[in-house]
Short mmCIF file of C-alpha atoms and ligand atoms in Angstrom, two decimals:
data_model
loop_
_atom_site.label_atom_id
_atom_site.label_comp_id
_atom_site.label_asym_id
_atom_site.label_seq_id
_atom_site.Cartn_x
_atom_site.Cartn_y
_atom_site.Cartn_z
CA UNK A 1 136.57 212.28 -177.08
CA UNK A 2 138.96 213.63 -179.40
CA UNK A 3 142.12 215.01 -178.57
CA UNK A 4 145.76 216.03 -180.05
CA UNK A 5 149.22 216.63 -178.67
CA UNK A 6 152.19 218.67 -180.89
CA UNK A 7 155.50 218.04 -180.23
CA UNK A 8 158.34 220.14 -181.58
CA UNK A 9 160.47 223.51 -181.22
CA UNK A 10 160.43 226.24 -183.12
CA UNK A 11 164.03 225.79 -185.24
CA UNK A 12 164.38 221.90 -184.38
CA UNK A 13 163.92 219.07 -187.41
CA UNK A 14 160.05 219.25 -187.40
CA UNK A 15 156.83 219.65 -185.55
CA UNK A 16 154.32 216.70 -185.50
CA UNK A 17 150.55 215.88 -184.34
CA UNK A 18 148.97 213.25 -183.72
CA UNK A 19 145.05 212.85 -183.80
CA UNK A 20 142.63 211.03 -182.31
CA UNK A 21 139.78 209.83 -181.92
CA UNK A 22 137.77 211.04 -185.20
CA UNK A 23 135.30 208.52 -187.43
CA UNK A 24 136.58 206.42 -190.08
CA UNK A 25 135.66 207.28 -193.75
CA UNK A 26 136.05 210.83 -193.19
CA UNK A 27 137.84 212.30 -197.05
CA UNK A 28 140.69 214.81 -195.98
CA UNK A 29 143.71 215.43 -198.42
CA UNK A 30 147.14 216.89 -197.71
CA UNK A 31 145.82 219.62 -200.70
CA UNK A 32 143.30 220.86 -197.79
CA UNK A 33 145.68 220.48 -194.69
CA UNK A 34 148.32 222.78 -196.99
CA UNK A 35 145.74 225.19 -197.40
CA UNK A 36 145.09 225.65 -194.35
CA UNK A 37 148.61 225.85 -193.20
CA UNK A 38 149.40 228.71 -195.85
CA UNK A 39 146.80 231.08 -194.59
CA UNK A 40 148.46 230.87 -191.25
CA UNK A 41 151.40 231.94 -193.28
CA UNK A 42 150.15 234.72 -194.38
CA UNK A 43 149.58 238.57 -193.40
CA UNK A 44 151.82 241.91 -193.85
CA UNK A 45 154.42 242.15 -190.77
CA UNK A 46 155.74 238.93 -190.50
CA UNK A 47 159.54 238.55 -189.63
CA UNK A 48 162.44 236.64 -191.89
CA UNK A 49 161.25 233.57 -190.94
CA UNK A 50 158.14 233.28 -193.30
CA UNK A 51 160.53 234.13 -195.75
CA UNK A 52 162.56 231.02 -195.68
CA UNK A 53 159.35 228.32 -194.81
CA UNK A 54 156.66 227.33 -196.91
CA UNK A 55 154.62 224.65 -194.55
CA UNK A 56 153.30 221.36 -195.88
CA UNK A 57 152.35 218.16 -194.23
CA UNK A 58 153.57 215.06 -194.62
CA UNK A 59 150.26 212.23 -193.44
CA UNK A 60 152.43 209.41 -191.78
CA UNK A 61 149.34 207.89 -190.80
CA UNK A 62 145.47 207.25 -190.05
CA UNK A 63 144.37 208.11 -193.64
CA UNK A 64 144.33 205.36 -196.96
CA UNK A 65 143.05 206.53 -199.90
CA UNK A 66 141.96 210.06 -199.20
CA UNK A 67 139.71 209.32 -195.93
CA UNK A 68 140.79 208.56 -192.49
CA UNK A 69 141.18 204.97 -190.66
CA UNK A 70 139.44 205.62 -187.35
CA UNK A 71 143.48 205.11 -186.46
CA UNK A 72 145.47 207.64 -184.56
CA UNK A 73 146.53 210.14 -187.29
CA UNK A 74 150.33 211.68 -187.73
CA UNK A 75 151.30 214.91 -189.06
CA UNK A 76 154.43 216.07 -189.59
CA UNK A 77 155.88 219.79 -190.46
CA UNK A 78 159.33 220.29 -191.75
CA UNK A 79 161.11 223.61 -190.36
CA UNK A 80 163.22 224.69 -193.02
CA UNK A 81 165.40 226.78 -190.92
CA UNK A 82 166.40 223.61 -189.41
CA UNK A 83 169.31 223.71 -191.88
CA UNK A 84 170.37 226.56 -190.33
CA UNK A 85 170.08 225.60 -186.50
CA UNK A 86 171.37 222.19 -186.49
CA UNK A 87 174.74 222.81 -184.13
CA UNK A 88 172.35 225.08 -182.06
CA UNK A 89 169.89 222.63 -181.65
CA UNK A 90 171.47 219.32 -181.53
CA UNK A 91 170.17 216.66 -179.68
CA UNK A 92 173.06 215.66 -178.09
CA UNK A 93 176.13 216.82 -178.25
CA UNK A 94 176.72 221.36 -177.45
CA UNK A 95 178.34 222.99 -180.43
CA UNK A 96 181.45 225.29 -179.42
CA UNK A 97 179.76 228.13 -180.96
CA UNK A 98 176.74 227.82 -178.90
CA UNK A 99 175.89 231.35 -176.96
CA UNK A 100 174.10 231.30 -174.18
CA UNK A 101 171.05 233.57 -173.75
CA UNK A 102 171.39 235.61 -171.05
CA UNK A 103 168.61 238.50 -171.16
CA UNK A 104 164.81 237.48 -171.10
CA UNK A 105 162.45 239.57 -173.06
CA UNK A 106 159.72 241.15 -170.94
CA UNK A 107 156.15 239.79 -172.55
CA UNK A 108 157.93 236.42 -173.62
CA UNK A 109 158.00 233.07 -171.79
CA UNK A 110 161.52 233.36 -171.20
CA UNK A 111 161.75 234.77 -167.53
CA UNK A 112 159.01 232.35 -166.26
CA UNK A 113 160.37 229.81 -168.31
CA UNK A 114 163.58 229.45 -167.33
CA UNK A 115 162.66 229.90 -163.81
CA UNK A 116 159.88 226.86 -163.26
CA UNK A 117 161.84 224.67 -165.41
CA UNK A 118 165.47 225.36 -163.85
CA UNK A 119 167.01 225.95 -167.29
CA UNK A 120 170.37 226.77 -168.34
CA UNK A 121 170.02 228.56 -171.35
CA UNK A 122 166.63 231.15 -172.16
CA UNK A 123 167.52 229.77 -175.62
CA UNK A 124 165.57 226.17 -174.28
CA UNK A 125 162.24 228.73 -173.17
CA UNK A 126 162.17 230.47 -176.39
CA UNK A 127 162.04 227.11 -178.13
CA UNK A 128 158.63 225.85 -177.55
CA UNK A 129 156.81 228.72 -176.30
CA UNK A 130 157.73 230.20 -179.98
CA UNK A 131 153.80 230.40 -181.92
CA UNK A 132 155.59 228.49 -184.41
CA UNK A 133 154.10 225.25 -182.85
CA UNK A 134 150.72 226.75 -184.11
CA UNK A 135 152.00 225.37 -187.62
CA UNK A 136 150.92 221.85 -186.26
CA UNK A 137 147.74 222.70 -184.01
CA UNK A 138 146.40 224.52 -187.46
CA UNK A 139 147.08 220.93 -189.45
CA UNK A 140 145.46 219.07 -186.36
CA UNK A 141 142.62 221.60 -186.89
CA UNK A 142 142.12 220.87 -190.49
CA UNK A 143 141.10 217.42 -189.43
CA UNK A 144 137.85 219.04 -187.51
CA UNK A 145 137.20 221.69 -190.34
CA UNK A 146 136.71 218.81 -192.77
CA UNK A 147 134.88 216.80 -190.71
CA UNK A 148 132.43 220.01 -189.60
CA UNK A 149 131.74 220.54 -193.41
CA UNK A 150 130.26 217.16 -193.80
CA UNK A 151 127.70 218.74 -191.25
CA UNK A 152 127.02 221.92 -192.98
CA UNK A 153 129.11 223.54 -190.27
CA UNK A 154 131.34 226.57 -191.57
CA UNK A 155 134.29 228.12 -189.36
CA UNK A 156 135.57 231.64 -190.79
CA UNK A 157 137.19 234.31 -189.24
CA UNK A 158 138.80 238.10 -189.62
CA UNK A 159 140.64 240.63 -188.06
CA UNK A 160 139.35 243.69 -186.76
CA UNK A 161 141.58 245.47 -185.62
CA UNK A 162 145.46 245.84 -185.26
CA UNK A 163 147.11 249.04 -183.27
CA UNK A 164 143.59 250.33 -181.93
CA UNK A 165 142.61 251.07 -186.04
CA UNK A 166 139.29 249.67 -186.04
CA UNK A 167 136.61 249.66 -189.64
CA UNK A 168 134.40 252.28 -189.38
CA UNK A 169 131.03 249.51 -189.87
CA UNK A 170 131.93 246.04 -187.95
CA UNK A 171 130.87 243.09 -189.44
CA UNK A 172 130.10 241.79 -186.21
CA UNK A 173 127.36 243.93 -185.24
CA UNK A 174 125.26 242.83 -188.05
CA UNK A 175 125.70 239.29 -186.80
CA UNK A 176 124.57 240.74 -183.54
CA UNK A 177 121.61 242.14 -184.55
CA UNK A 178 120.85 239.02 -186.66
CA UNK A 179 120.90 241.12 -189.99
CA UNK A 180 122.94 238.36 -191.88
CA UNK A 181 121.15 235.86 -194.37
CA UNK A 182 119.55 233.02 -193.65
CA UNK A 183 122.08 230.94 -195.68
CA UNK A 184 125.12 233.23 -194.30
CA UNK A 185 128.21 230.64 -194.04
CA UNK A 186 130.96 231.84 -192.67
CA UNK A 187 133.62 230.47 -194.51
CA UNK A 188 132.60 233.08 -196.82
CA UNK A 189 134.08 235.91 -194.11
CA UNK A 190 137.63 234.21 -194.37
CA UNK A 191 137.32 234.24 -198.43
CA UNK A 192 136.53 237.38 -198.17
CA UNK A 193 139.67 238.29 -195.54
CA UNK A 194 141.74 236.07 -196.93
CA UNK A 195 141.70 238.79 -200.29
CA UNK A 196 143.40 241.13 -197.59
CA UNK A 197 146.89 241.40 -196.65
CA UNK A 198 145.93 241.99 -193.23
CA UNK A 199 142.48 240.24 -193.32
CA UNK A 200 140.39 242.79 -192.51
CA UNK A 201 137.25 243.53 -194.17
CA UNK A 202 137.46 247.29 -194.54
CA UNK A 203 139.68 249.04 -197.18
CA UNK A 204 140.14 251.88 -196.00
CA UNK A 205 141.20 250.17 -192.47
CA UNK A 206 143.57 248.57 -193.84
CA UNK A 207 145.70 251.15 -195.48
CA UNK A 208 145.76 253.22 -192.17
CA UNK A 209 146.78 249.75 -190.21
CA UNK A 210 149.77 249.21 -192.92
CA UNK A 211 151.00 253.15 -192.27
CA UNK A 212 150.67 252.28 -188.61
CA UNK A 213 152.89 249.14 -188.83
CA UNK A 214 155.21 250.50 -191.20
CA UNK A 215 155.58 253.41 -188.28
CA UNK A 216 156.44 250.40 -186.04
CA UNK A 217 158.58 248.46 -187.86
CA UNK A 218 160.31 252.04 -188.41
CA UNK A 219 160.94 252.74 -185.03
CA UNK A 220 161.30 249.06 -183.38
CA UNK A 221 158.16 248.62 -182.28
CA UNK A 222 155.29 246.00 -182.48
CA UNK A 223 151.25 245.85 -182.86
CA UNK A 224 148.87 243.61 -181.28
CA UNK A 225 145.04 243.47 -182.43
CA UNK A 226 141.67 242.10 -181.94
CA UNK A 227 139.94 239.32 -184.21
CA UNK A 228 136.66 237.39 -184.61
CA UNK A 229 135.93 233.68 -185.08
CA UNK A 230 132.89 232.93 -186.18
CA UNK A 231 130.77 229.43 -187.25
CA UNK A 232 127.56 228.71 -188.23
CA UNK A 233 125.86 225.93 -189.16
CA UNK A 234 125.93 224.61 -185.66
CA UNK A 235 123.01 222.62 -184.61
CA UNK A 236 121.20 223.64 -181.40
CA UNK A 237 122.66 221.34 -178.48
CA UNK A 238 125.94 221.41 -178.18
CA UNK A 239 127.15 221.76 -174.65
CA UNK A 240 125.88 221.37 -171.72
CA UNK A 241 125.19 223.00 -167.97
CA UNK A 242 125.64 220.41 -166.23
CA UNK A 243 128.77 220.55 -165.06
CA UNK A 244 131.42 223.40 -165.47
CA UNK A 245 133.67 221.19 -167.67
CA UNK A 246 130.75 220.61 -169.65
CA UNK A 247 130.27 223.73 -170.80
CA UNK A 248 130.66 224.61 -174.74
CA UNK A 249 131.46 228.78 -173.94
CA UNK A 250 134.26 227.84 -171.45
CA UNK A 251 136.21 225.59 -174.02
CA UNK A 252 135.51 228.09 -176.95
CA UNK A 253 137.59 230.61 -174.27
CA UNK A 254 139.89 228.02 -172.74
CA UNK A 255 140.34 226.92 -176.53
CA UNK A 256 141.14 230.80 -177.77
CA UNK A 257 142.77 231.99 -174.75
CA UNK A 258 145.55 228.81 -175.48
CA UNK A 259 146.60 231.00 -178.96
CA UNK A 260 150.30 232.39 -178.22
CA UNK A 261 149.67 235.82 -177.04
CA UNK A 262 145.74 236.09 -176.70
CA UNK A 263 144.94 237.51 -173.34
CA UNK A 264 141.56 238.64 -173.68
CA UNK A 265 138.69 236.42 -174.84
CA UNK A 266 134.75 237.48 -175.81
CA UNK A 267 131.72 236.00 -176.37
CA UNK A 268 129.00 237.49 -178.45
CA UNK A 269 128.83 240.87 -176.96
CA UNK A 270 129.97 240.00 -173.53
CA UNK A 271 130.91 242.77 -172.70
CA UNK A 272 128.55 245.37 -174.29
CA UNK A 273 126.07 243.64 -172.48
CA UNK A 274 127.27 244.06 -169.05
CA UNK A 275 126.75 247.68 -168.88
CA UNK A 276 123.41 247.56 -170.97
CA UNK A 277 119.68 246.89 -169.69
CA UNK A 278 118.47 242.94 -169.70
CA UNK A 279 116.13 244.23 -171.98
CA UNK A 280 118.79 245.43 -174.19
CA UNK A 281 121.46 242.96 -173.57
CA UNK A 282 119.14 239.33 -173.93
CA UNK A 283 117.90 237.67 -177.56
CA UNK A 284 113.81 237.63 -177.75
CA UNK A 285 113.10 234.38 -178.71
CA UNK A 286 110.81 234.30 -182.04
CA UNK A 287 108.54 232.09 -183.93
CA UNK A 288 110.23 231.69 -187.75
CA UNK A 289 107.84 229.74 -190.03
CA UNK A 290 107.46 226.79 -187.73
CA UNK A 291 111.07 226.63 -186.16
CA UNK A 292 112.29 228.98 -182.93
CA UNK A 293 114.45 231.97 -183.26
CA UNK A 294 116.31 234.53 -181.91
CA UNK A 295 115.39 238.17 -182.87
CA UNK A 296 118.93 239.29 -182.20
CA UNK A 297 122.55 237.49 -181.85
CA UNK A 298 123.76 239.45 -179.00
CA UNK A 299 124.41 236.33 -176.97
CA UNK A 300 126.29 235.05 -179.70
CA UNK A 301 125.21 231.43 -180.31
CA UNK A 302 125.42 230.21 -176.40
CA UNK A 303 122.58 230.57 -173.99
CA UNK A 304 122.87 228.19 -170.48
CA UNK A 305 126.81 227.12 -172.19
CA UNK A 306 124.35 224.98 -175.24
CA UNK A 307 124.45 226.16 -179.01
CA UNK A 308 121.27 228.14 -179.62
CA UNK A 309 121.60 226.65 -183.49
CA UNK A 310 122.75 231.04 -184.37
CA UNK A 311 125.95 231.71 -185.32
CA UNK A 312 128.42 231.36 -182.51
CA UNK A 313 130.64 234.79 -182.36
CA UNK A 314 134.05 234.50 -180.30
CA UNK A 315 136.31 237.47 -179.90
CA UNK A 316 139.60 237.55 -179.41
CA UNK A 317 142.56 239.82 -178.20
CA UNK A 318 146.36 239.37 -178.78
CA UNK A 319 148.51 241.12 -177.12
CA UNK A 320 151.75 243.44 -179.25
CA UNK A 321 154.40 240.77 -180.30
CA UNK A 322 157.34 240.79 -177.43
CA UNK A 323 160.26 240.73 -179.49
CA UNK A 324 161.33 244.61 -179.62
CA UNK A 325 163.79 246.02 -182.26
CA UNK A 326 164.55 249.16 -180.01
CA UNK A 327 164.04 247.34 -176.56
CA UNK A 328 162.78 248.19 -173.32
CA UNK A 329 164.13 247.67 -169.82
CA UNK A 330 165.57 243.90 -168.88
CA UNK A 331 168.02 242.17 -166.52
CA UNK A 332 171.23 240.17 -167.56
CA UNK A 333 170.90 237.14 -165.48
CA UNK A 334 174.90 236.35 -166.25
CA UNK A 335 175.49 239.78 -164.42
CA UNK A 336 172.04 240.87 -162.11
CA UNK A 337 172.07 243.98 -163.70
CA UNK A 338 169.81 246.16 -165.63
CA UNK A 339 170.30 246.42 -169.44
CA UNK A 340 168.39 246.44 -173.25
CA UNK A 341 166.04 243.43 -173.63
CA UNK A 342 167.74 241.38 -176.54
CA UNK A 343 166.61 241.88 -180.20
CA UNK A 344 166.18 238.97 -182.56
CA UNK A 345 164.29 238.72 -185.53
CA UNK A 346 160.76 238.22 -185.28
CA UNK A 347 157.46 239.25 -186.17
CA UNK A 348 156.31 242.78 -186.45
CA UNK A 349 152.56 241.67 -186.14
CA UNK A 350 150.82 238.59 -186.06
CA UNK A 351 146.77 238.96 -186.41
CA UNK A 352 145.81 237.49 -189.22
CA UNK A 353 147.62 234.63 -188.09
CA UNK A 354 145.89 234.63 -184.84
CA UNK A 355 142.77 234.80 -186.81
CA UNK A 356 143.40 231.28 -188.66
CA UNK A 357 144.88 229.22 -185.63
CA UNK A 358 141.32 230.77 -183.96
CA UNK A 359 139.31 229.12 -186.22
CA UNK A 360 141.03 225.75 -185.85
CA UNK A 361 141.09 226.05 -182.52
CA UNK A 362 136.88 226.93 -182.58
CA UNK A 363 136.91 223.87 -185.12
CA UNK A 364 138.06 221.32 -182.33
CA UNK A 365 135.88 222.72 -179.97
CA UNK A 366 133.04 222.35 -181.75
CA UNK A 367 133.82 218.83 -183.25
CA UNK A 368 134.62 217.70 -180.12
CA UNK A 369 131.19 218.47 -178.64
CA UNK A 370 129.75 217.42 -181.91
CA UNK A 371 131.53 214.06 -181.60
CA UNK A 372 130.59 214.09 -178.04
CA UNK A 373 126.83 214.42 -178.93
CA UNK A 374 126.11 212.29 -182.08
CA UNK A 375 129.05 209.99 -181.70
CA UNK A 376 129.54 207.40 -183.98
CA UNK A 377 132.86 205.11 -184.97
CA UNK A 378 132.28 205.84 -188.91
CA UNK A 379 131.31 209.24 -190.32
CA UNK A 380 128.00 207.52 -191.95
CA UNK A 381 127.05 206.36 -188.33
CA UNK A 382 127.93 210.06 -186.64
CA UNK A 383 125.56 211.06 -189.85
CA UNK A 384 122.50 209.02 -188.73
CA UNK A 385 122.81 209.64 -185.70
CA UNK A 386 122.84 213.89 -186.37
CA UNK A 387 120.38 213.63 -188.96
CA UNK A 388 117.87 211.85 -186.62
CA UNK A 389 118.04 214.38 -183.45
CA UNK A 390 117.64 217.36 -186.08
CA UNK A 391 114.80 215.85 -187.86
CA UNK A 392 113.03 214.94 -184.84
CA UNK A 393 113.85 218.30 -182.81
CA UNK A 394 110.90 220.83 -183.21
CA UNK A 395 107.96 217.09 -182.87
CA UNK A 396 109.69 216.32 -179.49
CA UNK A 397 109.40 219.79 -178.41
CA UNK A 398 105.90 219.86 -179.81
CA UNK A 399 104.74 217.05 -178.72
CA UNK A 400 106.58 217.62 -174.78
CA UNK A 401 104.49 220.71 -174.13
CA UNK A 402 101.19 219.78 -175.90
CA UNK A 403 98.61 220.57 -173.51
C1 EPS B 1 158.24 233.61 -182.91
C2 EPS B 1 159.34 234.23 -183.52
C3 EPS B 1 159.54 234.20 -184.99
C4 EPS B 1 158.19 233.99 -185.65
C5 EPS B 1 157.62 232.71 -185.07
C6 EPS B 1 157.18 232.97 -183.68
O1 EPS B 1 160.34 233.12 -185.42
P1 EPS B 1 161.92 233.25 -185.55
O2 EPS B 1 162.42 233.33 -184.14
O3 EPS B 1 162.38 231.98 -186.21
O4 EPS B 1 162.19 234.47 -186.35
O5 EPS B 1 158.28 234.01 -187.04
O6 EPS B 1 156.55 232.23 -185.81
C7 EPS B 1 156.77 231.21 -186.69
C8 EPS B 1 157.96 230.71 -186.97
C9 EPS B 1 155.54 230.69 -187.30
O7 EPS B 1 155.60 229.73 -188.06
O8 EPS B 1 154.46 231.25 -186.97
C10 EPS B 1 158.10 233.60 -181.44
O9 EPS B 1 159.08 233.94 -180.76
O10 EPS B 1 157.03 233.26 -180.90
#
């Protein structure tokens, strides 16, 4: 199995990953990583802070000469503003000009935070619940892009809406109704929502989302919005039902539901379908040339928690950033008393940054089940191993239920 850990708080030195458990001989280059880490960056109603960083990686190890070891693999993330925080966040000693945080922000972890871990200060809450530690799960993430494009698997992703301003065709519902091409590849949505400032895929969406945040941002407020994930190329097996921590739609939710300030999670069209007819809601299954189909999507690449080999459609739902400029109702926990939440500067919106840590996050998944399935301690042996069960597929099936 694969796995990752981050380590690092939001204005301290740095924030680091290491992972493991990928093949050896895998190419990945700090040029992709970056990439990767910039679109994160991106997106119109971000605070100060993207202002002053610009995130790169630095590989400290698991990779020589372009392609990875089969060794644990380090990351590491500079914060910038670390210049400006390093009395504040000293590892030892207090600095006299240190203030204590007093007054949690309703919607932020710094209520619950301080309270299960007995801290002094909100200040040590705010630290590593910030989403800045997404910087390093997106740069663990790269790791599984690259290694799902040397399967012909594609991860892209875009936001649909922000503020309740939703596009007036969704792009989803065509994937739904399995009206895409044949060859669709979804890395081709995110070019396409990258060209946006708020990665959306709709024009005129997008100027009536700006005039909405602009509103906000006017009057102290902030937007939340929804946002699909989407991959295809994904061969028909991942998963499994045999056991509930088996199951490939559960981590795609667990996975998505982890993103700072996602509380709602969808699968295909989950939820459409529970107030439709089975007749409407389910995927007839097709012959297509001599290979089986779906006639629709609606299920959205999962049936019995396996990969149906369609494009796997994940919808997601992040709550309005907490941080208010014109706050609503707190307590001072130096005083018990009722007062302002506290301002600080922060982000406006965050969606199409949500978007891009989704499709990392949908990247592990799926390399992790991939890497559960075909296995393999060098990429050419994983290779074999995948090209073999696909190759053989549709004769085992034929030849099973030959009568
Ligand atoms: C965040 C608050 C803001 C965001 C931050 C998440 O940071 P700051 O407190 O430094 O202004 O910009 O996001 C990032 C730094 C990032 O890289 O995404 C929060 O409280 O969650």
């Amino acid at each position: 199995m694969i796995r990752f850990l981050t380590a690092g708080e939001s204005h301290g030195k740095a924030l680091t990953t290491i992972v493991e458990g990928f093949p050896s001989n895998l190419k990945i280059t700090k040029k992709f990583i970056d990439a990767q880490l910039k679109r994160r960056q991106m997106g119109y109603g971000r605070g100060g802070r993207m202002k002053i960083e610009t995130d790169t990686v630095e590989i400290l190890s698991g990779i020589r000469y372009g392609k990875t070891m089969g060794s644990p693999i380090s990351l590491l993330i500079r914060n910038k503003d670390w210049e400006n925080w390093t009395d504040l966040m000293d590892a030892e000693k207090k600095s006299k000009g240190s203030i204590k945080i007093t007054v949690p922000r309703p919607g932020h972890a710094d209520l619950t935070g301080i309270s299960k871990y007995n801290l002094f200060d909100i200040r040590n809450s705010i630290e590593r619940s910030s989403a800045r530690e997404t910087a390093a799960r997106v740069a663990a993430g790269s790791v599984a892009l690259r290694l799902l494009e040397e399967f012909g698997i594609h991860i892209g992703s875009f936001v649909e809406s922000i503020g309740g301003i939703f596009p007036t065709q969704n792009f989803a519902d065509k994937i739904y109704e399995n009206k895409i091409r044949k060859d669709f590849n979804s890395a081709d949505l995110s070019i396409k929502a990258d060209k946006s400032s708020l990665r959306v895929l709709d024009k005129n969406q997008e100027e009536k989302i700006i005039n909405k945040i602009k509103f906000a941002k006017k009057t102290g407020n902030t937007l939340g919005g929804t946002f699909f994930v989407v991959a295809t190329g994904v061969p028909i097996g991942l998963g499994s039902f045999m056991q509930y921590d088996k199951k490939l739609d559960a981590d795609i939710a667990s996975a998505i539901l982890s993103i700072n300030a996602v509380k709602g999670v969808e699968i295909g069209q989950g939820f459409q379908n529970a107030m439709e007819f089975g007749s409407k809601a389910h995927d007839e299954i097709v012959m297509l040339g001599k290979t089986i189909s779906r006639k629709t999507n609606r299920a959205g690449g999962l049936e019995g928690s396996i990969s149906t080999g369609l494009p796997i459609v994940v919808r997601g739902a992040m709550k309005p950033i907490a941080t208010l400029m014109r706050p609503i109702k707190s307590v001072d926990l130096s005083k018990m008393k009722n007062v302002d939440a506290r301002r600080e500067r922060s982000d406006f919106v965050a969606v199409p940054a949500c978007a891009v840590i989704g499709e990392t996050m949908l990247a592990w998944v799926i390399a992790s089940h991939l890497i559960l399935k075909f296995g393999g301690d060098s990429i050419e042996e994983m290779k074999d191993n995948f090209n073999t069960y696909n190759k053989k597929l549709y004769d085992r099936i034929r030849k099973n239920f030959k009568q």
